[in-house]
XYZ file of C-alpha atoms in Angstrom:
743
model
C 154.832 -8.948 109.990
C 155.034 -6.115 107.203
C 153.878 -2.624 108.534
C 151.737 -2.809 104.776
C 149.978 -5.965 106.832
C 149.399 -3.009 109.990
C 148.286 -0.685 107.429
C 145.340 -2.746 105.575
C 143.988 -3.339 109.394
C 141.074 -0.821 109.343
C 141.561 2.170 112.117
C 138.659 2.033 114.425
C 135.584 4.437 114.499
C 136.461 7.174 116.817
C 133.784 10.057 117.422
C 135.134 13.588 117.465
C 136.326 14.413 120.453
C 138.590 11.053 120.855
C 139.750 11.591 117.431
C 140.920 14.660 118.302
C 143.489 13.246 120.910
C 145.478 11.741 118.186
C 145.240 14.780 115.929
C 145.977 17.547 118.071
C 142.502 19.529 118.303
C 141.964 18.392 121.875
C 145.078 20.246 123.113
C 143.508 23.550 123.826
C 141.219 21.873 126.388
C 144.092 20.903 128.420
C 147.001 23.781 127.948
C 148.744 23.953 130.697
C 147.863 20.848 132.792
C 150.327 18.747 134.491
C 149.689 15.362 135.756
C 148.344 15.304 139.306
C 151.718 13.153 140.918
C 154.283 15.735 139.676
C 152.059 18.763 141.179
C 153.074 18.144 145.172
C 153.270 21.397 146.562
C 157.418 22.354 146.091
C 157.773 19.350 143.651
C 160.811 19.916 140.658
C 158.863 19.400 137.384
C 158.324 15.782 136.229
C 159.926 14.743 133.104
C 158.415 11.788 132.455
C 154.956 13.345 132.648
C 155.396 16.869 130.362
C 152.708 18.625 128.667
C 150.286 17.646 127.360
C 148.937 15.310 129.870
C 147.321 12.508 128.405
C 149.116 10.039 130.563
C 151.611 7.194 129.782
C 152.219 4.586 126.906
C 150.348 2.403 129.292
C 147.573 4.283 130.940
C 145.262 7.178 129.866
C 141.897 9.169 130.741
C 139.804 9.439 133.430
C 142.702 10.088 135.801
C 142.625 13.294 138.191
C 144.999 16.350 136.661
C 145.649 19.395 138.601
C 146.127 22.742 136.036
C 149.559 24.750 137.304
C 147.976 27.806 138.243
C 145.685 25.926 141.371
C 142.654 25.377 138.844
C 140.360 22.634 140.218
C 141.020 19.067 139.138
C 139.591 17.829 136.538
C 139.305 14.624 134.085
C 141.979 14.533 131.831
C 139.891 12.665 129.223
C 138.046 15.253 126.954
C 134.312 13.892 127.872
C 134.000 15.915 130.719
C 131.093 14.223 131.975
C 130.217 10.144 132.059
C 126.584 11.044 130.559
C 128.555 12.621 127.386
C 130.991 9.742 127.489
C 127.855 6.736 127.747
C 126.225 8.063 124.895
C 129.473 8.622 122.476
C 130.204 4.980 123.312
C 126.979 3.982 121.143
C 129.464 4.853 118.178
C 133.150 5.400 119.436
C 135.169 2.027 120.210
C 137.536 4.149 122.510
C 134.752 5.692 124.460
C 133.132 2.303 124.174
C 136.127 1.041 125.942
C 136.319 2.925 128.675
C 132.563 2.680 129.522
C 132.890 -0.935 129.599
C 135.256 -0.497 132.455
C 132.948 1.631 134.235
C 130.508 -1.194 134.028
C 132.831 -4.121 135.224
C 133.978 -5.132 138.860
C 136.901 -4.268 140.612
C 139.201 -7.435 140.985
C 139.822 -8.885 144.053
C 143.169 -10.893 142.941
C 144.827 -11.778 146.767
C 144.209 -14.925 147.342
C 145.500 -15.115 150.418
C 143.370 -12.338 151.422
C 140.081 -13.534 149.621
C 140.530 -16.619 151.737
C 141.075 -15.220 155.392
C 138.214 -12.456 154.994
C 135.976 -15.024 153.361
C 135.298 -12.787 150.078
C 133.467 -13.902 147.129
C 135.317 -14.972 144.231
C 134.338 -11.956 142.308
C 135.121 -8.551 143.093
C 133.051 -5.049 143.507
C 131.523 -2.401 141.273
C 134.029 0.148 140.334
C 131.254 3.060 140.339
C 128.573 2.832 142.078
C 125.478 3.961 139.985
C 124.666 7.425 141.576
C 128.205 8.301 141.373
C 128.353 7.043 137.570
C 124.954 9.177 137.166
C 126.875 12.373 138.798
C 130.274 12.259 137.886
C 131.262 15.648 136.534
C 134.296 17.472 135.327
C 134.985 18.375 139.149
C 136.433 15.263 140.225
C 135.774 15.732 144.262
C 132.547 15.991 143.843
C 132.031 12.838 143.418
C 133.352 10.788 146.776
C 134.833 12.897 149.548
C 138.692 12.426 149.800
C 138.947 10.562 146.570
C 141.206 13.487 145.580
C 142.636 15.996 147.796
C 141.615 19.610 146.618
C 144.638 21.201 147.228
C 146.628 19.202 144.700
C 144.743 17.202 143.115
C 145.955 13.848 144.490
C 144.077 10.449 144.317
C 143.719 9.040 147.852
C 142.495 5.373 147.536
C 140.722 6.504 144.408
C 138.821 3.160 142.507
C 137.796 5.399 139.664
C 140.662 5.019 137.133
C 140.560 3.860 133.743
C 144.188 2.514 132.624
C 144.252 1.192 128.714
C 146.869 -0.183 127.321
C 148.641 1.387 124.535
C 150.920 -0.905 122.163
C 153.106 0.809 119.009
C 152.597 -2.168 116.469
C 155.537 -1.443 114.616
C 157.382 -2.691 117.440
C 158.798 -6.041 117.121
C 157.426 -7.205 120.217
C 154.167 -6.124 120.093
C 154.016 -8.180 116.668
C 152.432 -11.092 118.531
C 149.228 -8.253 119.290
C 147.810 -8.525 115.855
C 149.011 -12.242 115.019
C 145.794 -13.525 115.884
C 144.115 -11.615 112.533
C 145.643 -14.421 110.616
C 144.030 -17.318 112.136
C 140.556 -16.936 110.654
C 137.389 -16.065 112.470
C 136.432 -16.793 115.953
C 134.173 -19.238 115.228
C 136.814 -21.025 113.109
C 139.426 -20.957 115.900
C 136.736 -22.312 117.958
C 136.349 -25.292 115.697
C 139.703 -26.073 115.510
C 140.382 -26.177 119.172
C 137.200 -28.607 119.478
C 138.766 -30.678 116.852
C 142.224 -30.676 118.576
C 140.475 -31.542 121.784
C 137.808 -34.191 120.508
C 139.807 -37.034 122.727
C 138.310 -35.028 125.626
C 136.350 -38.240 127.174
C 139.410 -40.212 127.798
C 139.947 -37.359 130.857
C 136.440 -38.315 132.621
C 136.089 -41.376 135.149
C 135.656 -44.854 133.449
C 132.298 -45.201 135.431
C 130.728 -42.129 134.446
C 128.587 -43.663 131.542
C 127.942 -41.843 128.431
C 124.099 -41.234 128.039
C 121.845 -38.377 125.727
C 120.238 -35.788 128.023
C 116.294 -36.593 128.087
C 115.257 -33.811 125.934
C 117.035 -31.854 123.522
C 116.626 -29.023 120.953
C 116.799 -29.569 117.706
C 118.245 -27.076 115.522
C 117.940 -26.675 111.924
C 118.617 -23.750 109.655
C 116.368 -22.139 107.208
C 116.049 -19.305 104.895
C 113.615 -17.333 106.926
C 116.121 -18.422 110.429
C 116.589 -21.100 112.624
C 114.054 -23.658 113.555
C 113.677 -24.776 117.092
C 111.644 -28.048 118.509
C 112.041 -29.935 121.454
C 112.794 -34.124 120.752
C 112.811 -36.827 123.308
C 116.402 -39.054 122.948
C 114.854 -41.928 123.598
C 112.089 -41.769 121.320
C 113.774 -40.976 118.389
C 116.436 -42.946 118.659
C 119.693 -40.672 118.390
C 123.237 -42.128 118.458
C 124.383 -42.169 121.566
C 127.466 -40.365 120.648
C 125.618 -37.520 118.991
C 126.944 -34.306 120.072
C 125.086 -31.436 121.643
C 125.888 -28.051 123.134
C 125.125 -27.152 126.652
C 124.182 -23.790 127.576
C 125.297 -22.809 130.961
C 123.305 -19.135 131.885
C 121.650 -17.340 134.817
C 118.032 -17.247 135.076
C 117.908 -13.842 136.578
C 114.513 -12.485 138.122
C 112.751 -13.706 135.027
C 112.475 -16.767 132.918
C 110.414 -15.366 129.591
C 109.942 -18.712 128.241
C 110.266 -22.254 129.895
C 109.124 -25.889 129.596
C 106.304 -26.586 131.427
C 103.725 -29.951 131.498
C 100.769 -28.040 129.326
C 103.453 -26.815 126.701
C 105.258 -30.617 125.854
C 103.089 -31.285 123.089
C 103.688 -27.580 121.605
C 107.180 -27.531 122.124
C 107.454 -30.763 120.454
C 105.740 -29.595 117.198
C 108.008 -26.450 117.435
C 109.499 -23.598 119.294
C 109.093 -19.785 117.031
C 112.541 -18.609 116.858
C 111.501 -15.166 118.052
C 109.765 -16.584 121.013
C 113.250 -17.217 122.726
C 115.046 -14.855 124.794
C 118.255 -12.911 122.802
C 120.664 -15.796 124.850
C 119.160 -18.235 123.722
C 118.746 -17.240 120.255
C 122.380 -16.451 120.054
C 123.336 -19.894 121.498
C 121.253 -21.476 118.916
C 122.917 -19.684 115.982
C 125.876 -20.257 117.359
C 125.041 -24.165 117.274
C 124.905 -24.176 114.149
C 127.833 -22.176 113.169
C 129.759 -24.868 114.758
C 128.152 -27.438 112.622
C 125.746 -28.574 115.898
C 122.272 -29.565 115.775
C 121.312 -29.947 118.914
C 121.106 -27.882 121.826
C 121.008 -28.552 125.771
C 119.450 -25.534 127.750
C 117.707 -26.409 131.642
C 114.407 -24.070 131.074
C 113.540 -25.498 127.679
C 114.494 -29.678 128.273
C 113.503 -30.142 132.130
C 109.677 -29.594 132.906
C 109.573 -26.657 135.575
C 106.518 -27.558 137.292
C 106.881 -31.349 137.544
C 108.893 -31.724 140.772
C 109.323 -35.396 139.969
C 110.793 -34.410 136.059
C 113.107 -32.057 138.061
C 114.690 -34.239 140.924
C 115.319 -36.473 137.921
C 116.997 -34.755 135.670
C 119.189 -32.805 138.549
C 120.730 -36.322 139.070
C 121.728 -36.170 135.528
C 123.853 -33.262 135.339
C 127.183 -34.894 135.804
C 126.450 -36.614 131.886
C 124.870 -34.057 130.897
C 127.657 -31.776 130.930
C 130.035 -33.751 131.241
C 129.680 -35.315 127.660
C 128.657 -31.919 126.234
C 130.316 -31.365 122.496
C 131.099 -27.613 124.274
C 129.434 -25.629 126.779
C 128.737 -22.120 126.006
C 128.778 -20.073 128.888
C 126.905 -16.866 128.699
C 129.194 -15.168 131.191
C 128.357 -11.222 131.135
C 124.097 -12.256 130.986
C 122.627 -11.346 133.941
C 119.662 -13.003 132.657
C 118.241 -14.494 129.229
C 117.122 -11.649 127.783
C 120.814 -9.865 127.621
C 122.220 -11.998 124.812
C 125.767 -13.768 124.871
C 127.633 -10.408 124.910
C 125.559 -7.544 125.853
C 127.451 -5.088 124.784
C 130.149 -5.049 121.780
C 133.139 -6.622 121.947
C 135.479 -3.815 121.336
C 138.437 -6.158 121.650
C 141.092 -3.581 120.571
C 141.159 0.122 119.616
C 143.353 0.572 116.117
C 144.182 4.277 115.661
C 146.842 6.050 113.521
C 147.865 9.427 115.348
C 148.743 12.049 112.790
C 149.264 14.725 115.451
C 152.880 15.846 115.741
C 153.493 16.729 118.877
C 151.999 13.208 119.891
C 154.039 11.357 117.342
C 157.161 13.329 118.886
C 156.446 12.708 122.896
C 156.190 8.817 122.405
C 158.893 8.553 119.738
C 156.525 7.394 116.899
C 156.371 8.084 113.373
C 153.409 9.637 111.505
C 151.299 6.643 109.778
C 152.419 4.036 112.625
C 149.422 1.993 114.356
C 148.507 1.532 117.877
C 146.213 -0.714 119.390
C 144.567 0.209 122.578
C 142.989 -1.870 124.852
C 141.218 -1.984 128.628
C 143.830 -4.212 130.268
C 140.853 -5.107 132.760
C 139.637 -7.418 129.709
C 143.007 -9.110 129.350
C 142.658 -10.574 133.099
C 140.588 -14.069 132.638
C 140.145 -14.116 136.904
C 138.710 -10.391 135.862
C 136.079 -10.972 132.951
C 135.106 -14.867 133.797
C 135.698 -15.482 137.601
C 133.985 -11.729 138.450
C 131.629 -12.457 135.730
C 127.753 -12.510 136.608
C 127.271 -16.420 135.745
C 130.019 -16.852 138.198
C 127.743 -15.587 141.484
C 125.448 -18.634 140.723
C 125.170 -21.641 142.483
C 123.695 -23.883 139.755
C 126.571 -22.554 137.726
C 129.564 -24.072 139.373
C 129.121 -27.445 138.224
C 128.475 -26.247 134.621
C 131.964 -24.944 134.718
C 134.018 -27.709 136.781
C 132.024 -30.624 134.809
C 132.439 -29.793 131.156
C 135.815 -30.784 129.968
C 134.900 -27.684 127.087
C 133.333 -24.476 127.510
C 133.032 -21.246 125.652
C 132.888 -18.153 127.808
C 130.826 -15.621 125.795
C 132.208 -11.654 127.885
C 131.715 -8.384 126.691
C 135.437 -7.851 125.755
C 136.078 -10.740 124.216
C 135.397 -14.921 123.846
C 137.759 -16.848 125.882
C 137.543 -21.001 125.843
C 139.657 -23.751 127.458
C 139.581 -27.248 127.866
C 140.977 -29.676 130.813
C 144.311 -28.538 131.022
C 146.353 -25.542 131.401
C 145.972 -23.299 128.241
C 143.059 -20.527 128.014
C 142.629 -19.188 124.622
C 141.252 -15.924 123.948
C 139.900 -13.915 120.629
C 142.589 -11.502 120.616
C 145.986 -13.867 120.912
C 147.129 -16.873 119.278
C 149.115 -18.068 122.559
C 147.190 -19.950 125.337
C 147.529 -18.222 129.118
C 147.734 -20.030 131.925
C 145.302 -19.398 134.799
C 146.008 -21.781 137.537
C 144.826 -20.914 140.451
C 145.488 -24.434 142.199
C 143.753 -27.038 144.136
C 144.450 -24.728 147.435
C 142.345 -21.868 145.908
C 138.886 -21.004 147.387
C 137.727 -18.930 144.626
C 137.559 -20.877 140.770
C 137.870 -24.661 140.663
C 140.922 -25.922 139.185
C 139.541 -28.319 136.287
C 142.588 -29.922 135.508
C 143.427 -31.006 138.981
C 139.647 -32.163 139.719
C 139.994 -34.758 136.794
C 143.372 -35.940 137.034
C 144.118 -37.429 139.847
C 147.811 -38.266 139.108
C 148.856 -34.663 138.620
C 147.077 -34.405 142.404
C 149.757 -36.720 143.383
C 152.652 -35.245 141.936
C 151.818 -31.813 143.920
C 151.172 -34.203 147.079
C 147.629 -32.610 147.126
C 145.491 -34.903 149.115
C 141.892 -35.653 147.570
C 140.393 -34.869 150.974
C 141.882 -31.479 150.708
C 140.892 -30.938 146.783
C 136.975 -31.679 148.377
C 137.504 -29.070 150.619
C 138.326 -26.220 148.145
C 135.646 -27.163 145.809
C 133.116 -26.720 148.641
C 134.430 -23.688 149.472
C 134.213 -22.391 146.285
C 130.549 -23.639 146.043
C 129.167 -22.669 149.325
C 129.967 -18.917 148.363
C 128.007 -18.912 145.618
C 123.937 -17.677 145.554
C 120.486 -19.703 145.182
C 117.191 -19.023 144.793
C 115.790 -22.132 146.197
C 117.154 -23.786 149.506
C 116.546 -27.248 148.878
C 118.835 -26.734 145.890
C 121.964 -26.406 148.329
C 123.447 -29.607 148.231
C 121.326 -31.105 144.490
C 123.236 -28.249 142.583
C 126.534 -29.606 143.828
C 125.633 -33.014 143.376
C 126.852 -33.779 140.182
C 130.170 -32.500 141.108
C 130.043 -34.505 144.273
C 129.388 -37.657 141.937
C 131.823 -37.138 139.824
C 134.257 -36.820 142.425
C 133.776 -39.539 143.954
C 134.251 -41.604 140.690
C 137.223 -39.748 140.014
C 139.077 -40.754 143.711
C 137.159 -43.813 143.626
C 135.063 -43.558 146.581
C 132.026 -45.702 146.593
C 129.384 -43.816 145.209
C 126.808 -46.155 144.938
C 127.164 -47.736 148.572
C 124.142 -46.218 150.323
C 125.392 -43.886 153.000
C 128.243 -43.173 151.651
C 127.440 -39.300 150.566
C 126.112 -37.998 153.001
C 124.994 -33.978 153.260
C 128.038 -33.091 151.227
C 130.685 -35.104 152.866
C 131.773 -38.613 152.698
C 131.925 -40.940 154.903
C 135.355 -42.314 153.929
C 136.814 -39.185 154.787
C 135.243 -38.449 158.371
C 135.571 -36.689 160.290
C 137.474 -34.279 158.259
C 134.438 -33.248 156.628
C 133.054 -32.143 160.110
C 136.374 -29.468 160.535
C 135.278 -26.466 159.279
C 134.608 -22.697 160.192
C 132.317 -19.592 159.155
C 134.316 -17.236 156.843
C 133.443 -13.504 157.426
C 130.266 -12.768 156.555
C 128.771 -16.196 156.461
C 125.725 -17.372 158.216
C 123.905 -20.092 159.322
C 120.137 -20.746 157.503
C 117.506 -20.748 159.481
C 114.118 -21.779 157.964
C 111.470 -19.580 158.350
C 108.410 -21.127 159.466
C 105.685 -21.642 156.256
C 108.280 -21.505 153.894
C 108.572 -23.259 150.757
C 111.326 -25.399 150.970
C 110.328 -26.056 154.863
C 110.041 -29.803 155.021
C 113.770 -29.834 153.180
C 116.680 -29.202 155.742
C 120.440 -29.699 156.162
C 122.074 -30.985 159.320
C 123.768 -28.767 161.120
C 127.280 -30.909 160.743
C 127.326 -30.131 157.213
C 128.990 -26.727 155.499
C 125.788 -26.719 153.080
C 124.177 -25.485 156.484
C 125.727 -22.124 155.888
C 125.385 -19.909 153.570
C 128.759 -18.291 152.647
C 132.466 -19.528 152.492
C 133.609 -21.956 155.130
C 137.623 -22.964 155.404
C 138.415 -26.319 156.899
C 141.119 -26.923 159.808
C 142.572 -30.417 157.682
C 145.973 -29.879 158.257
C 146.021 -33.724 159.290
C 145.002 -34.735 156.135
C 148.516 -34.034 154.513
C 149.904 -36.898 156.877
C 149.921 -40.510 154.480
C 148.340 -43.224 156.621
C 144.942 -42.742 157.429
C 145.163 -44.197 161.566
C 147.654 -41.061 162.018
C 145.652 -38.671 159.644
C 142.306 -39.470 162.147
C 144.227 -39.898 165.465
C 143.170 -37.709 167.781
C 139.750 -37.360 166.471
C 136.337 -38.475 167.618
C 135.173 -42.478 166.050
C 132.457 -42.312 163.681
C 129.956 -44.538 165.146
C 127.311 -44.205 162.307
C 125.743 -41.570 160.075
C 122.290 -41.941 158.353
C 120.571 -39.158 155.899
C 117.362 -39.341 153.963
C 117.513 -37.727 150.797
C 114.965 -37.384 148.083
C 115.256 -39.150 144.758
C 118.907 -40.533 145.289
C 121.908 -39.594 147.801
C 122.238 -36.511 145.783
C 118.879 -35.103 146.357
C 117.629 -32.509 148.615
C 118.112 -33.672 152.416
C 114.996 -34.234 154.605
C 116.730 -35.314 157.646
C 120.244 -36.652 158.972
C 122.169 -37.227 161.937
C 125.769 -38.453 162.494
C 126.459 -40.096 166.024
C 130.506 -40.055 166.958
C 132.268 -41.452 170.205
C 135.092 -38.984 171.297
C 135.975 -36.406 174.357
C 133.416 -33.978 174.919
C 132.738 -31.299 177.390
C 130.443 -29.018 178.894
C 132.114 -25.437 179.008
C 130.965 -21.909 180.262
C 132.064 -19.383 177.992
C 132.596 -15.462 178.856
C 129.631 -13.522 178.371
C 131.928 -10.413 177.008
C 134.963 -11.082 174.004
C 138.186 -10.074 175.117
C 138.972 -8.848 171.649
C 137.442 -8.907 168.527
C 138.824 -9.732 165.283
C 137.277 -9.854 161.372
C 135.841 -13.668 161.918
C 136.725 -14.482 165.818
C 135.468 -13.659 169.321
C 138.387 -14.121 172.038
C 136.584 -15.514 175.082
C 137.642 -16.758 177.732
C 135.830 -20.172 179.041
C 135.955 -22.613 181.658
C 135.653 -26.577 181.171
C 132.977 -27.729 183.820
C 132.530 -31.135 185.852
C 129.269 -32.834 185.832
C 128.411 -31.402 189.126
C 129.482 -28.313 187.900
C 132.796 -27.348 189.915
C 135.255 -26.113 187.280
C 137.943 -28.076 186.232
C 140.132 -26.473 183.853
C 140.082 -22.507 182.053
C 140.776 -21.278 179.453
C 142.580 -17.768 179.162
C 140.870 -16.608 175.890
C 140.330 -18.337 172.557
C 138.913 -17.695 169.454
C 135.097 -18.473 169.182
C 133.737 -18.645 165.997
C 129.705 -18.987 166.119
C 127.958 -20.358 163.199
C 125.683 -17.362 163.764
C 128.021 -15.405 165.088
C 126.107 -11.820 163.791
C 122.790 -13.016 165.374
C 123.821 -14.559 168.458
C 127.045 -13.228 169.980
C 125.136 -9.978 171.236
C 122.199 -11.729 172.529
C 124.415 -13.224 175.663
C 123.388 -11.796 178.471
C 125.317 -13.942 180.838
C 128.292 -16.637 180.515
C 126.386 -18.908 178.230
C 126.800 -22.998 179.127
C 127.482 -25.344 175.726
C 129.698 -28.106 174.814
C 133.135 -28.364 173.592
C 133.824 -31.481 170.953
C 137.068 -32.277 169.949
C 137.326 -32.778 166.487
C 141.443 -32.679 166.449
C 144.155 -32.149 168.600
C 147.781 -32.510 167.726
C 148.954 -35.260 170.694
C 146.421 -37.102 173.772
C 149.151 -35.604 176.633
C 151.387 -32.980 175.357
C 150.818 -29.281 174.554
C 149.317 -28.389 171.711
C 146.883 -26.929 169.219
C 142.987 -28.584 168.984
C 140.104 -27.776 166.826
C 136.943 -27.971 168.776
C 133.258 -27.560 167.122
C 130.815 -26.056 169.576
C 127.612 -27.388 170.302
C 124.261 -27.256 171.954
C 122.034 -29.749 173.546
C 118.769 -30.354 172.043
C 115.734 -30.856 174.203
C 116.543 -31.605 178.112
C 117.303 -34.851 177.696
C 114.494 -36.459 178.930
C 113.338 -38.248 175.979
C 116.452 -38.845 173.814
C 120.100 -38.458 175.606
C 122.617 -37.222 174.191
C 121.350 -35.470 170.755
C 122.866 -32.192 169.622
C 123.165 -29.382 167.138
C 126.257 -27.514 166.077
C 126.524 -24.070 166.666
C 130.389 -23.179 166.254
C 134.041 -23.792 166.468
C 136.882 -22.645 168.419
C 141.074 -23.302 168.401
C 142.973 -23.601 171.690
C 145.885 -24.664 173.202
C 146.062 -27.292 175.929
C 148.152 -30.155 177.580
C 145.994 -32.675 175.655
C 142.886 -34.807 175.918
C 144.549 -37.129 179.102
C 145.690 -34.694 181.070
C 142.135 -32.695 180.527
C 140.258 -35.892 181.172
C 142.056 -36.065 184.059
C 140.996 -32.848 185.998
C 137.985 -33.436 185.048
C 137.573 -36.918 186.590
C 139.580 -35.520 190.082
C 137.455 -36.774 193.007
C 135.463 -39.800 190.848
C 133.594 -36.663 188.637
C 132.663 -37.073 184.760
C 132.458 -34.710 182.271
C 129.074 -34.977 181.341
C 125.679 -35.826 183.203
C 123.316 -39.078 182.462
C 121.173 -37.013 180.588
C 123.901 -35.650 178.344
C 124.963 -38.554 176.393
C 124.046 -42.006 174.715
C 126.807 -44.532 175.961
C 129.360 -44.084 177.851
C 132.982 -45.775 178.155
C 134.261 -45.983 182.019
C 138.027 -46.293 181.009
C 138.562 -43.521 178.738
C 136.268 -41.424 179.930
C 134.609 -40.742 176.303
C 131.138 -40.634 175.159
C 128.574 -41.796 172.378
C 126.599 -38.519 171.144
C 124.613 -37.602 168.143
C 124.416 -34.550 166.112
C 121.371 -33.451 163.875
């Protein structure tokens, strides 16, 4: 690419202050300043950071610098207050890029740490609102210990804004502008859609294509687009009619929605100006892509009709799986903000004229620089951390849509069922593969491609557990939606993996009967907590059984190492036998749950757990416990194991004395050898006089012992048994195992 072409790239509009950076007029403001890192007491001059203190070729701005004569640390960026910077961002591309970095989330990309500590799949704000508001030139005033006032060094500072700077005349940087030759963003998205038009081949054959019940019909007009609601069945649309689905966050308000009394009104037409900004943008974008039909949940489902809502919720698998493309309003916190709430600066193009600046970096006058915020270069930061992906309902919208256009502030991205993710500012796809073991983002390719999982030796049950872990960290407004919003994912997962989805009782409150008892082997992550329904709550009639992961709000982690064994009999060895599973739902197997129980047969013991924890870790309490016999005598004592109660924050401190509970061995290495065991902690429901052997899950633990056989031998000594008559439903005198129910 010739320099002549780069000269044709228009420079970005800059304010007078930012323009001064590249023309030299900013020099007097920071004369004599050095980078903080080079000014430790007694440190020699840093040849890599000479004056002026603009930073390096790869970072710049908003870093603390210290004056050579000991003046207070300040901001190297010429805007000395964040308020001034924000105001300038309305017209200056460089200021806008810095401002977007202030508003961004600090990414948490360490997948292992995220998994172990139970972090959400998004980050935390880099600057708090009050910090941004009060940020002045004296950096140390923002937060104690951010900067050592003696030398101006950062100490745990999270406020740096690092900007990438590339000389476009260099051969290795030519790809950074090559995308400008590929047409507009709309043209490139249209090309992507054309190249992936056979996406249906990747969907399960058992998933029947059908149009949504209602669609918004869009037409172009001189006065603006027209919108009206149509009934897909009445209008007799061809089954292959393309439509676009919108994935968006409702936020705290929904300016317009379909209710029964407005059905006829919407059928006649919806005034375009009455639609919130995100809906208007989505409609205009659909027309630009040549698509006349749009599906938006709040306008296509009757929101005050429980029956219509429930029926449509069961159809979400088809709605998203067969959409022409799903537009994800990733950066929008509510429908009023538009698809891209802030301008998409993408890149800042500048041509330095200041000789000193040019000489420092070995540039020549007239050469072109491309400046970007690297935070927006990461899919994990811009998409995974986006506001849209904190909501429970939107999980299925990404996981099930074969093609998605992600609309963010920094730029737009798009991807299909594959490894490649495309973006506005590059012609080359990037690879964002978290793997089926990730607890932060669904791997769409592994989800749909069973052969890929076989090649990577990823058991289907393992992928299911990770999908559950990813979804369960997201927020929902209504409790009864917990399993409904995940139902479409469950439906397609079952169809892809060949589970008998249509068999009554196969899918049971978030687990599969075919995968039991694996579906019971979970433990709560840090900050996760069992949801407790308050009396008189709106959703009081809906419950989730205690043995289901869905009864927890937050990350759940699965103890499923045995799933890696090849044969089912080997996988389930050392686990209880499933006798029966019964779940009552409303509107189908994936509807809200009203009641449920599971009956198991296996080793279960009454234990006494120590009142005081020996040690406290992030998500476990190390307590000694004693296994009791039916007569109350002690049979075996553990020195201390990691107890993790499902409501540990609210319950552990309530222990005034040693506490009795029940320990159900859910998995162990071997029956008669020393090894690891995973157990579920239970409490008895009632006193056993009305219904015997009914329990509720309260937690889990891992411990080491000499096998079930040895423990059972100790418990049954002198004619004793593990439980009393009121504590079990049935008993096998040969093995000493019991039949019991968990609700």
